[in-house]
PDB file of C-alpha atoms and ligand atoms in Angstrom:
ATOM      1  CA  MET A   1      -3.061   3.901   1.901  1.00 60.00           C
ATOM      2  CA  ALA A   2      -2.971   0.233   0.997  1.00 85.00           C
ATOM      3  CA  ARG A   3       0.388  -1.464   1.105  1.00 98.00           C
ATOM      4  CA  ARG A   4       0.807  -4.866  -0.521  1.00 98.00           C
ATOM      5  CA  PRO A   5       1.471  -7.508   2.142  1.00 98.00           C
ATOM      6  CA  ILE A   6       4.806  -9.303   1.979  1.00 98.00           C
ATOM      7  CA  ILE A   7       5.394 -12.634   3.703  1.00 98.00           C
ATOM      8  CA  ALA A   8       8.974 -13.878   3.623  1.00 98.00           C
ATOM      9  CA  GLY A   9      10.392 -17.157   4.855  1.00 98.00           C
ATOM     10  CA  ASN A  10      13.825 -17.015   6.443  1.00 98.00           C
ATOM     11  CA  TRP A  11      15.207 -20.521   6.163  1.00 98.00           C
ATOM     12  CA  LYS A  12      18.398 -19.608   8.078  1.00 98.00           C
ATOM     13  CA  MET A  13      20.966 -22.467   8.027  1.00 98.00           C
ATOM     14  CA  ASN A  14      18.421 -25.089   6.997  1.00 98.00           C
ATOM     15  CA  ASN A  15      17.749 -27.078   3.820  1.00 98.00           C
ATOM     16  CA  THR A  16      20.143 -28.765   1.452  1.00 98.00           C
ATOM     17  CA  ILE A  17      19.594 -28.319  -2.280  1.00 98.00           C
ATOM     18  CA  ALA A  18      17.336 -31.386  -2.382  1.00 98.00           C
ATOM     19  CA  ALA A  19      15.321 -30.313   0.660  1.00 98.00           C
ATOM     20  CA  GLY A  20      15.013 -26.731  -0.588  1.00 98.00           C
ATOM     21  CA  VAL A  21      13.780 -27.764  -4.035  1.00 98.00           C
ATOM     22  CA  LYS A  22      11.297 -30.177  -2.435  1.00 98.00           C
ATOM     23  CA  LEU A  23       9.971 -27.404  -0.194  1.00 98.00           C
ATOM     24  CA  ILE A  24       9.553 -24.961  -3.105  1.00 98.00           C
ATOM     25  CA  ASN A  25       7.799 -27.626  -5.188  1.00 98.00           C
ATOM     26  CA  GLU A  26       5.423 -28.368  -2.318  1.00 98.00           C
ATOM     27  CA  LEU A  27       4.806 -24.675  -1.742  1.00 98.00           C
ATOM     28  CA  LYS A  28       4.101 -23.686  -5.345  1.00 98.00           C
ATOM     29  CA  PRO A  29       0.576 -25.112  -5.714  1.00 98.00           C
ATOM     30  CA  LEU A  30      -0.349 -24.049  -2.171  1.00 98.00           C
ATOM     31  CA  VAL A  31       0.306 -20.349  -2.828  1.00 98.00           C
ATOM     32  CA  ALA A  32      -0.374 -20.232  -6.587  1.00 97.00           C
ATOM     33  CA  ASP A  33      -3.838 -18.715  -6.257  1.00 96.00           C
ATOM     34  CA  ASN A  34      -2.752 -15.948  -3.922  1.00 96.00           C
ATOM     35  CA  LYS A  35      -2.639 -12.751  -5.954  1.00 95.00           C
ATOM     36  CA  GLU A  36      -2.682 -10.374  -2.986  1.00 97.00           C
ATOM     37  CA  VAL A  37       0.551 -11.177  -1.194  1.00 98.00           C
ATOM     38  CA  ASP A  38       4.217 -10.985  -2.189  1.00 98.00           C
ATOM     39  CA  VAL A  39       5.687 -14.390  -1.293  1.00 98.00           C
ATOM     40  CA  VAL A  40       9.426 -14.711  -0.697  1.00 98.00           C
ATOM     41  CA  ALA A  41      11.676 -17.609   0.294  1.00 98.00           C
ATOM     42  CA  CYS A  42      15.079 -16.535   1.683  1.00 99.00           C
ATOM     43  CA  ALA A  43      17.535 -19.398   1.611  1.00 98.00           C
ATOM     44  CA  PRO A  44      21.181 -20.375   2.149  1.00 98.00           C
ATOM     45  CA  ALA A  45      23.540 -19.518  -0.702  1.00 98.00           C
ATOM     46  CA  THR A  46      24.168 -23.135  -1.692  1.00 98.00           C
ATOM     47  CA  CYS A  47      20.587 -23.802  -2.745  1.00 97.00           C
ATOM     48  CA  LEU A  48      19.649 -20.395  -4.224  1.00 98.00           C
ATOM     49  CA  SER A  49      20.359 -21.389  -7.799  1.00 98.00           C
ATOM     50  CA  ALA A  50      18.372 -24.624  -7.617  1.00 98.00           C
ATOM     51  CA  ILE A  51      15.378 -23.142  -5.817  1.00 98.00           C
ATOM     52  CA  ALA A  52      15.290 -20.139  -8.163  1.00 98.00           C
ATOM     53  CA  GLU A  53      15.042 -22.649 -10.999  1.00 98.00           C
ATOM     54  CA  ALA A  54      12.307 -24.574  -9.162  1.00 98.00           C
ATOM     55  CA  ALA A  55      10.367 -21.353  -8.475  1.00 98.00           C
ATOM     56  CA  LYS A  56      10.491 -20.143 -12.106  1.00 98.00           C
ATOM     57  CA  GLY A  57       7.062 -19.179 -13.411  1.00 96.00           C
ATOM     58  CA  SER A  58       5.543 -19.259  -9.903  1.00 98.00           C
ATOM     59  CA  ASN A  59       4.623 -16.382  -7.590  1.00 97.00           C
ATOM     60  CA  ILE A  60       7.448 -17.228  -5.178  1.00 98.00           C
ATOM     61  CA  ALA A  61      10.359 -14.795  -5.263  1.00 98.00           C
ATOM     62  CA  ILE A  62      13.747 -15.919  -3.998  1.00 98.00           C
ATOM     63  CA  GLY A  63      15.811 -14.099  -1.401  1.00 98.00           C
ATOM     64  CA  ALA A  64      19.339 -14.491  -0.048  1.00 98.00           C
ATOM     65  CA  GLU A  65      20.465 -14.226   3.565  1.00 98.00           C
ATOM     66  CA  ASN A  66      23.452 -11.954   3.011  1.00 97.00           C
ATOM     67  CA  VAL A  67      25.267  -9.858   0.419  1.00 98.00           C
ATOM     68  CA  HIS A  68      28.479  -7.834   0.475  1.00 98.00           C
ATOM     69  CA  TRP A  69      28.766  -4.166  -0.442  1.00 98.00           C
ATOM     70  CA  GLU A  70      31.818  -4.451  -2.686  1.00 98.00           C
ATOM     71  CA  LYS A  71      31.372  -5.631  -6.258  1.00 97.00           C
ATOM     72  CA  SER A  72      34.122  -8.288  -6.013  1.00 98.00           C
ATOM     73  CA  GLY A  73      37.485  -8.924  -4.448  1.00 98.00           C
ATOM     74  CA  ALA A  74      39.258 -10.310  -1.407  1.00 98.00           C
ATOM     75  CA  TYR A  75      36.287 -10.912   0.909  1.00 98.00           C
ATOM     76  CA  THR A  76      36.482 -14.599   1.748  1.00 98.00           C
ATOM     77  CA  GLY A  77      33.115 -16.121   2.512  1.00 96.00           C
ATOM     78  CA  GLU A  78      31.080 -13.237   1.131  1.00 98.00           C
ATOM     79  CA  ILE A  79      28.673 -13.058  -1.817  1.00 98.00           C
ATOM     80  CA  SER A  80      28.290 -10.177  -4.305  1.00 98.00           C
ATOM     81  CA  THR A  81      25.189  -8.575  -5.784  1.00 98.00           C
ATOM     82  CA  GLU A  82      26.325  -9.709  -9.235  1.00 98.00           C
ATOM     83  CA  MET A  83      26.343 -13.334  -8.027  1.00 98.00           C
ATOM     84  CA  LEU A  84      22.806 -12.953  -6.674  1.00 98.00           C
ATOM     85  CA  ASN A  85      21.584 -11.155  -9.797  1.00 98.00           C
ATOM     86  CA  GLU A  86      22.937 -13.971 -11.950  1.00 98.00           C
ATOM     87  CA  ILE A  87      20.608 -16.353 -10.101  1.00 98.00           C
ATOM     88  CA  GLY A  88      17.620 -14.013 -10.199  1.00 98.00           C
ATOM     89  CA  VAL A  89      17.522 -13.314  -6.457  1.00 98.00           C
ATOM     90  CA  LYS A  90      15.098 -10.455  -5.708  1.00 98.00           C
ATOM     91  CA  TYR A  91      15.432  -9.928  -1.942  1.00 99.00           C
ATOM     92  CA  VAL A  92      18.075 -10.201   0.740  1.00 98.00           C
ATOM     93  CA  VAL A  93      17.683 -10.410   4.524  1.00 98.00           C
ATOM     94  CA  LEU A  94      20.137  -7.989   6.148  1.00 98.00           C
ATOM     95  CA  GLY A  95      20.947  -7.064   9.725  1.00 98.00           C
ATOM     96  CA  HIS A  96      19.266 -10.083  11.247  1.00 98.00           C
ATOM     97  CA  SER A  97      19.905 -10.278  14.998  1.00 98.00           C
ATOM     98  CA  GLU A  98      21.689 -13.605  14.486  1.00 97.00           C
ATOM     99  CA  ARG A  99      24.136 -11.856  12.121  1.00 97.00           C
ATOM    100  CA  ARG A 100      24.524  -8.984  14.570  1.00 97.00           C
ATOM    101  CA  ASP A 101      24.932 -11.183  17.666  1.00 97.00           C
ATOM    102  CA  TYR A 102      27.003 -14.090  16.332  1.00 97.00           C
ATOM    103  CA  PHE A 103      28.917 -12.569  13.425  1.00 97.00           C
ATOM    104  CA  GLY A 104      29.607  -9.004  14.496  1.00 97.00           C
ATOM    105  CA  GLU A 105      27.324  -7.329  11.955  1.00 97.00           C
ATOM    106  CA  THR A 106      27.243  -3.587  12.693  1.00 98.00           C
ATOM    107  CA  ASP A 107      24.736  -0.848  11.868  1.00 98.00           C
ATOM    108  CA  GLU A 108      27.306   0.566   9.446  1.00 98.00           C
ATOM    109  CA  GLY A 109      27.742  -2.774   7.714  1.00 98.00           C
ATOM    110  CA  VAL A 110      23.986  -3.248   7.454  1.00 98.00           C
ATOM    111  CA  ASN A 111      23.733   0.186   5.844  1.00 98.00           C
ATOM    112  CA  LYS A 112      26.500  -0.574   3.329  1.00 98.00           C
ATOM    113  CA  ARG A 113      25.046  -3.971   2.447  1.00 98.00           C
ATOM    114  CA  SER A 114      21.540  -2.505   2.111  1.00 98.00           C
ATOM    115  CA  ARG A 115      22.651   0.286  -0.192  1.00 98.00           C
ATOM    116  CA  ALA A 116      24.642  -2.076  -2.399  1.00 98.00           C
ATOM    117  CA  ALA A 117      21.704  -4.481  -2.645  1.00 98.00           C
ATOM    118  CA  TYR A 118      19.243  -1.731  -3.505  1.00 98.00           C
ATOM    119  CA  ALA A 119      21.601  -0.248  -6.108  1.00 98.00           C
ATOM    120  CA  ALA A 120      21.800  -3.689  -7.738  1.00 98.00           C
ATOM    121  CA  GLY A 121      18.012  -4.078  -7.898  1.00 98.00           C
ATOM    122  CA  ILE A 122      17.769  -6.459  -4.932  1.00 98.00           C
ATOM    123  CA  THR A 123      15.316  -5.364  -2.232  1.00 98.00           C
ATOM    124  CA  PRO A 124      16.832  -5.472   1.241  1.00 98.00           C
ATOM    125  CA  ILE A 125      14.697  -6.771   4.082  1.00 99.00           C
ATOM    126  CA  ILE A 126      16.350  -4.776   6.852  1.00 98.00           C
ATOM    127  CA  CYS A 127      15.979  -6.368  10.280  1.00 98.00           C
ATOM    128  CA  CYS A 128      15.904  -4.595  13.602  1.00 98.00           C
ATOM    129  CA  GLY A 129      14.821  -5.531  17.094  1.00 98.00           C
ATOM    130  CA  GLU A 130      15.675  -5.377  20.758  1.00 97.00           C
ATOM    131  CA  SER A 131      16.948  -7.904  23.295  1.00 95.00           C
ATOM    132  CA  LEU A 132      14.899  -8.859  26.336  1.00 93.00           C
ATOM    133  CA  GLU A 133      17.186  -6.700  28.456  1.00 94.00           C
ATOM    134  CA  ILE A 134      16.452  -3.598  26.351  1.00 96.00           C
ATOM    135  CA  ARG A 135      12.730  -4.450  26.284  1.00 95.00           C
ATOM    136  CA  GLU A 136      12.662  -4.640  30.067  1.00 92.00           C
ATOM    137  CA  ALA A 137      14.661  -1.429  30.431  1.00 96.00           C
ATOM    138  CA  GLY A 138      11.925   0.292  28.413  1.00 96.00           C
ATOM    139  CA  THR A 139      14.287   1.773  25.805  1.00 98.00           C
ATOM    140  CA  TYR A 140      13.291  -0.538  22.949  1.00 98.00           C
ATOM    141  CA  ILE A 141      11.770   2.121  20.715  1.00 98.00           C
ATOM    142  CA  ASP A 142      14.888   4.289  20.891  1.00 98.00           C
ATOM    143  CA  HIS A 143      17.012   1.212  20.195  1.00 98.00           C
ATOM    144  CA  VAL A 144      15.030   0.093  17.151  1.00 98.00           C
ATOM    145  CA  VAL A 145      14.697   3.611  15.735  1.00 98.00           C
ATOM    146  CA  ALA A 146      18.469   4.100  16.063  1.00 98.00           C
ATOM    147  CA  GLN A 147      19.079   0.824  14.178  1.00 98.00           C
ATOM    148  CA  ILE A 148      16.714   1.901  11.398  1.00 98.00           C
ATOM    149  CA  ASN A 149      18.064   5.445  11.134  1.00 98.00           C
ATOM    150  CA  ALA A 150      21.570   4.001  10.769  1.00 98.00           C
ATOM    151  CA  ALA A 151      20.498   1.391   8.211  1.00 98.00           C
ATOM    152  CA  LEU A 152      18.730   3.999   6.065  1.00 98.00           C
ATOM    153  CA  GLU A 153      21.552   6.557   6.056  1.00 98.00           C
ATOM    154  CA  GLY A 154      22.285   7.804   2.526  1.00 98.00           C
ATOM    155  CA  PHE A 155      19.075   6.526   0.924  1.00 98.00           C
ATOM    156  CA  THR A 156      16.699   9.029  -0.717  1.00 98.00           C
ATOM    157  CA  ALA A 157      13.043   9.213   0.305  1.00 98.00           C
ATOM    158  CA  ALA A 158      11.980   7.700  -3.031  1.00 98.00           C
ATOM    159  CA  GLU A 159      14.332   4.755  -2.486  1.00 98.00           C
ATOM    160  CA  VAL A 160      13.190   4.209   1.091  1.00 98.00           C
ATOM    161  CA  ALA A 161       9.623   3.862  -0.184  1.00 98.00           C
ATOM    162  CA  GLU A 162      10.671   0.623  -1.906  1.00 98.00           C
ATOM    163  CA  LEU A 163      12.439  -1.022   1.021  1.00 98.00           C
ATOM    164  CA  VAL A 164      11.218  -3.625   3.494  1.00 98.00           C
ATOM    165  CA  ILE A 165      11.905  -3.493   7.224  1.00 98.00           C
ATOM    166  CA  ALA A 166      11.434  -6.445   9.568  1.00 98.00           C
ATOM    167  CA  TYR A 167      10.885  -5.729  13.236  1.00 98.00           C
ATOM    168  CA  GLU A 168      11.966  -8.825  15.139  1.00 97.00           C
ATOM    169  CA  PRO A 169      12.201  -8.613  18.917  1.00 97.00           C
ATOM    170  CA  ILE A 170      15.065 -10.978  19.740  1.00 95.00           C
ATOM    171  CA  TRP A 171      13.192 -12.445  22.709  1.00 93.00           C
ATOM    172  CA  ALA A 172      10.477 -13.640  20.336  1.00 91.00           C
ATOM    173  CA  ILE A 173      12.719 -15.318  17.731  1.00 89.00           C
ATOM    174  CA  GLY A 174      12.527 -19.103  17.772  1.00 84.00           C
ATOM    175  CA  THR A 175      11.240 -19.040  21.328  1.00 83.00           C
ATOM    176  CA  GLY A 176       7.563 -19.619  20.646  1.00 78.00           C
ATOM    177  CA  LYS A 177       7.040 -16.370  22.547  1.00 78.00           C
ATOM    178  CA  THR A 178       5.322 -14.084  20.040  1.00 78.00           C
ATOM    179  CA  ALA A 179       5.057 -10.397  20.806  1.00 86.00           C
ATOM    180  CA  THR A 180       1.460  -9.378  21.405  1.00 92.00           C
ATOM    181  CA  PHE A 181      -0.245  -7.664  18.473  1.00 94.00           C
ATOM    182  CA  GLU A 182      -0.126  -4.430  20.462  1.00 95.00           C
ATOM    183  CA  GLN A 183       3.621  -4.794  21.048  1.00 96.00           C
ATOM    184  CA  ALA A 184       4.243  -5.463  17.340  1.00 97.00           C
ATOM    185  CA  GLU A 185       2.051  -2.563  16.278  1.00 98.00           C
ATOM    186  CA  GLU A 186       3.622  -0.146  18.759  1.00 98.00           C
ATOM    187  CA  VAL A 187       7.122  -0.644  17.381  1.00 98.00           C
ATOM    188  CA  CYS A 188       6.118  -0.896  13.698  1.00 98.00           C
ATOM    189  CA  LYS A 189       4.242   2.401  14.116  1.00 98.00           C
ATOM    190  CA  ALA A 190       7.284   3.999  15.752  1.00 98.00           C
ATOM    191  CA  ILE A 191       9.464   2.816  12.858  1.00 98.00           C
ATOM    192  CA  ARG A 192       7.047   4.356  10.342  1.00 98.00           C
ATOM    193  CA  GLU A 193       7.043   7.638  12.257  1.00 98.00           C
ATOM    194  CA  ALA A 194      10.845   7.617  12.319  1.00 98.00           C
ATOM    195  CA  VAL A 195      10.894   7.153   8.525  1.00 98.00           C
ATOM    196  CA  ALA A 196       8.497  10.103   8.146  1.00 98.00           C
ATOM    197  CA  LYS A 197      10.747  12.231  10.330  1.00 98.00           C
ATOM    198  CA  LYS A 198      14.013  11.273   8.599  1.00 98.00           C
ATOM    199  CA  PHE A 199      12.606  11.239   5.042  1.00 98.00           C
ATOM    200  CA  ASP A 200       8.990  12.221   4.290  1.00 98.00           C
ATOM    201  CA  GLN A 201       5.408  11.071   4.770  1.00 98.00           C
ATOM    202  CA  ALA A 202       5.226   9.471   1.316  1.00 98.00           C
ATOM    203  CA  ALA A 203       8.201   7.228   2.116  1.00 98.00           C
ATOM    204  CA  ALA A 204       6.686   6.342   5.488  1.00 98.00           C
ATOM    205  CA  ASP A 205       3.325   5.521   3.902  1.00 98.00           C
ATOM    206  CA  ALA A 206       4.928   3.287   1.262  1.00 98.00           C
ATOM    207  CA  ILE A 207       7.668   1.386   3.119  1.00 98.00           C
ATOM    208  CA  ARG A 208       6.584  -2.101   4.129  1.00 98.00           C
ATOM    209  CA  ILE A 209       7.215  -3.192   7.701  1.00 98.00           C
ATOM    210  CA  GLN A 210       7.079  -6.845   8.693  1.00 98.00           C
ATOM    211  CA  TYR A 211       6.877  -8.378  12.126  1.00 97.00           C
ATOM    212  CA  GLY A 212       9.018 -11.422  12.833  1.00 96.00           C
ATOM    213  CA  GLY A 213       9.405 -13.739  15.815  1.00 95.00           C
ATOM    214  CA  SER A 214       7.563 -17.054  16.213  1.00 93.00           C
ATOM    215  CA  VAL A 215       4.915 -16.166  13.612  1.00 95.00           C
ATOM    216  CA  LYS A 216       2.545 -19.124  13.168  1.00 96.00           C
ATOM    217  CA  PRO A 217      -0.596 -19.834  11.120  1.00 97.00           C
ATOM    218  CA  ALA A 218      -2.624 -19.223  14.288  1.00 96.00           C
ATOM    219  CA  THR A 219      -1.211 -15.732  14.893  1.00 95.00           C
ATOM    220  CA  ILE A 220      -0.884 -14.225  11.418  1.00 97.00           C
ATOM    221  CA  LYS A 221      -4.470 -13.043  10.924  1.00 96.00           C
ATOM    222  CA  ASP A 222      -4.606 -10.791  13.970  1.00 95.00           C
ATOM    223  CA  LEU A 223      -1.085  -9.591  13.286  1.00 96.00           C
ATOM    224  CA  MET A 224      -2.022  -8.520   9.758  1.00 97.00           C
ATOM    225  CA  GLN A 225      -4.923  -6.541  11.140  1.00 97.00           C
ATOM    226  CA  GLN A 226      -2.533  -4.134  12.824  1.00 97.00           C
ATOM    227  CA  PRO A 227      -2.445  -0.940  10.714  1.00 97.00           C
ATOM    228  CA  ASN A 228       1.348  -0.682  10.633  1.00 98.00           C
ATOM    229  CA  VAL A 229       2.189  -4.368  10.121  1.00 98.00           C
ATOM    230  CA  ASP A 230       2.469  -5.187   6.416  1.00 98.00           C
ATOM    231  CA  GLY A 231       3.693  -8.732   6.572  1.00 98.00           C
ATOM    232  CA  ALA A 232       5.886 -11.206   8.372  1.00 98.00           C
ATOM    233  CA  LEU A 233       9.394 -12.600   8.356  1.00 98.00           C
ATOM    234  CA  VAL A 234       8.944 -16.237   9.257  1.00 98.00           C
ATOM    235  CA  GLY A 235      11.687 -18.544  10.513  1.00 97.00           C
ATOM    236  CA  GLY A 236      10.733 -21.948  11.871  1.00 97.00           C
ATOM    237  CA  ALA A 237       7.260 -22.042  10.340  1.00 98.00           C
ATOM    238  CA  SER A 238       8.684 -21.324   6.862  1.00 98.00           C
ATOM    239  CA  LEU A 239      10.346 -24.750   6.770  1.00 98.00           C
ATOM    240  CA  LYS A 240       7.046 -26.595   6.388  1.00 98.00           C
ATOM    241  CA  ALA A 241       5.002 -25.988   3.232  1.00 98.00           C
ATOM    242  CA  ALA A 242       1.682 -26.439   5.066  1.00 98.00           C
ATOM    243  CA  ASP A 243       2.538 -23.904   7.768  1.00 98.00           C
ATOM    244  CA  PHE A 244       4.161 -21.346   5.497  1.00 98.00           C
ATOM    245  CA  SER A 245       1.357 -21.484   2.928  1.00 98.00           C
ATOM    246  CA  ALA A 246      -1.215 -21.090   5.728  1.00 98.00           C
ATOM    247  CA  ILE A 247       0.624 -17.932   6.814  1.00 98.00           C
ATOM    248  CA  VAL A 248       0.827 -16.620   3.240  1.00 98.00           C
ATOM    249  CA  ASN A 249      -2.877 -17.328   2.697  1.00 98.00           C
ATOM    250  CA  PHE A 250      -3.945 -15.646   5.939  1.00 96.00           C
TER     251      PHE A 250
HETATM  252  P1  LIG B   1      11.138 -17.587  14.013  1.00 85.89           P
HETATM  253  O1  LIG B   1      12.315 -16.729  13.298  1.00 85.89           O
HETATM  254  O2  LIG B   1       9.894 -17.388  13.174  1.00 85.89           O
HETATM  255  O3  LIG B   1      11.630 -18.991  14.019  1.00 85.89           O
HETATM  256  O4  LIG B   1      10.969 -17.006  15.377  1.00 85.89           O
HETATM  257  C1  LIG B   1      12.059 -15.478  12.752  1.00 85.89           C
HETATM  258  C2  LIG B   1      13.336 -14.884  12.194  1.00 85.89           C
HETATM  259  O5  LIG B   1      14.357 -14.931  12.897  1.00 85.89           O
HETATM  260  O6  LIG B   1      13.371 -14.356  11.080  1.00 85.89           O
END
């Protein structure tokens, strides 16, 4: 079954409002003719409003990098789904290893954030991935499947079909050390099988699974040829319009 590719940029803590708007304006004509790929730019909260405005009428959807599960209240530093909906944000990156490692994000929190986002009409891009230590111990599939099973707790099969998962081995993020296509495919396939087991085959066939970790224009084509890889979550290379558009237009 054909799944529509989805390429998302994860800007992380980069780009001021001016820089973000400039990047979107540079990107727009470079990806305008691409009708086959869902293009997403996930950006810091401060520039979401301005880049959503800049992206209006284009084929670039805007994503956030976090959202809280409660509708409002005493959660200093957090952002609600209503705030993102007001801007027209369509996606949100959740459970990124940087959030897990530096800010104490837990599987339970990722699940709560994901369910709140989905319920508000914002598609979560749920990240998972193993450290080098876990990779070398050989338990990486169990680790990633456990992260995904926890993140998807409480969703229905029909809902899961609409989600996006990003498999990002931590040892490949920002290191220039991309996983081999076989390594990416092995884990993305295992994730799909886990979704089939927990939910059903239809959900597994429909859910889109990205690979992330040092994705570059030179590596995207072979990556996209893997049967279980449906796109990419791109960090560093998403900060340059030429590189990101080359990835989108693989
Ligand atoms: P990278 O980041 O492409 O710079 O490795 C990917 C990510 O962390 O989403």
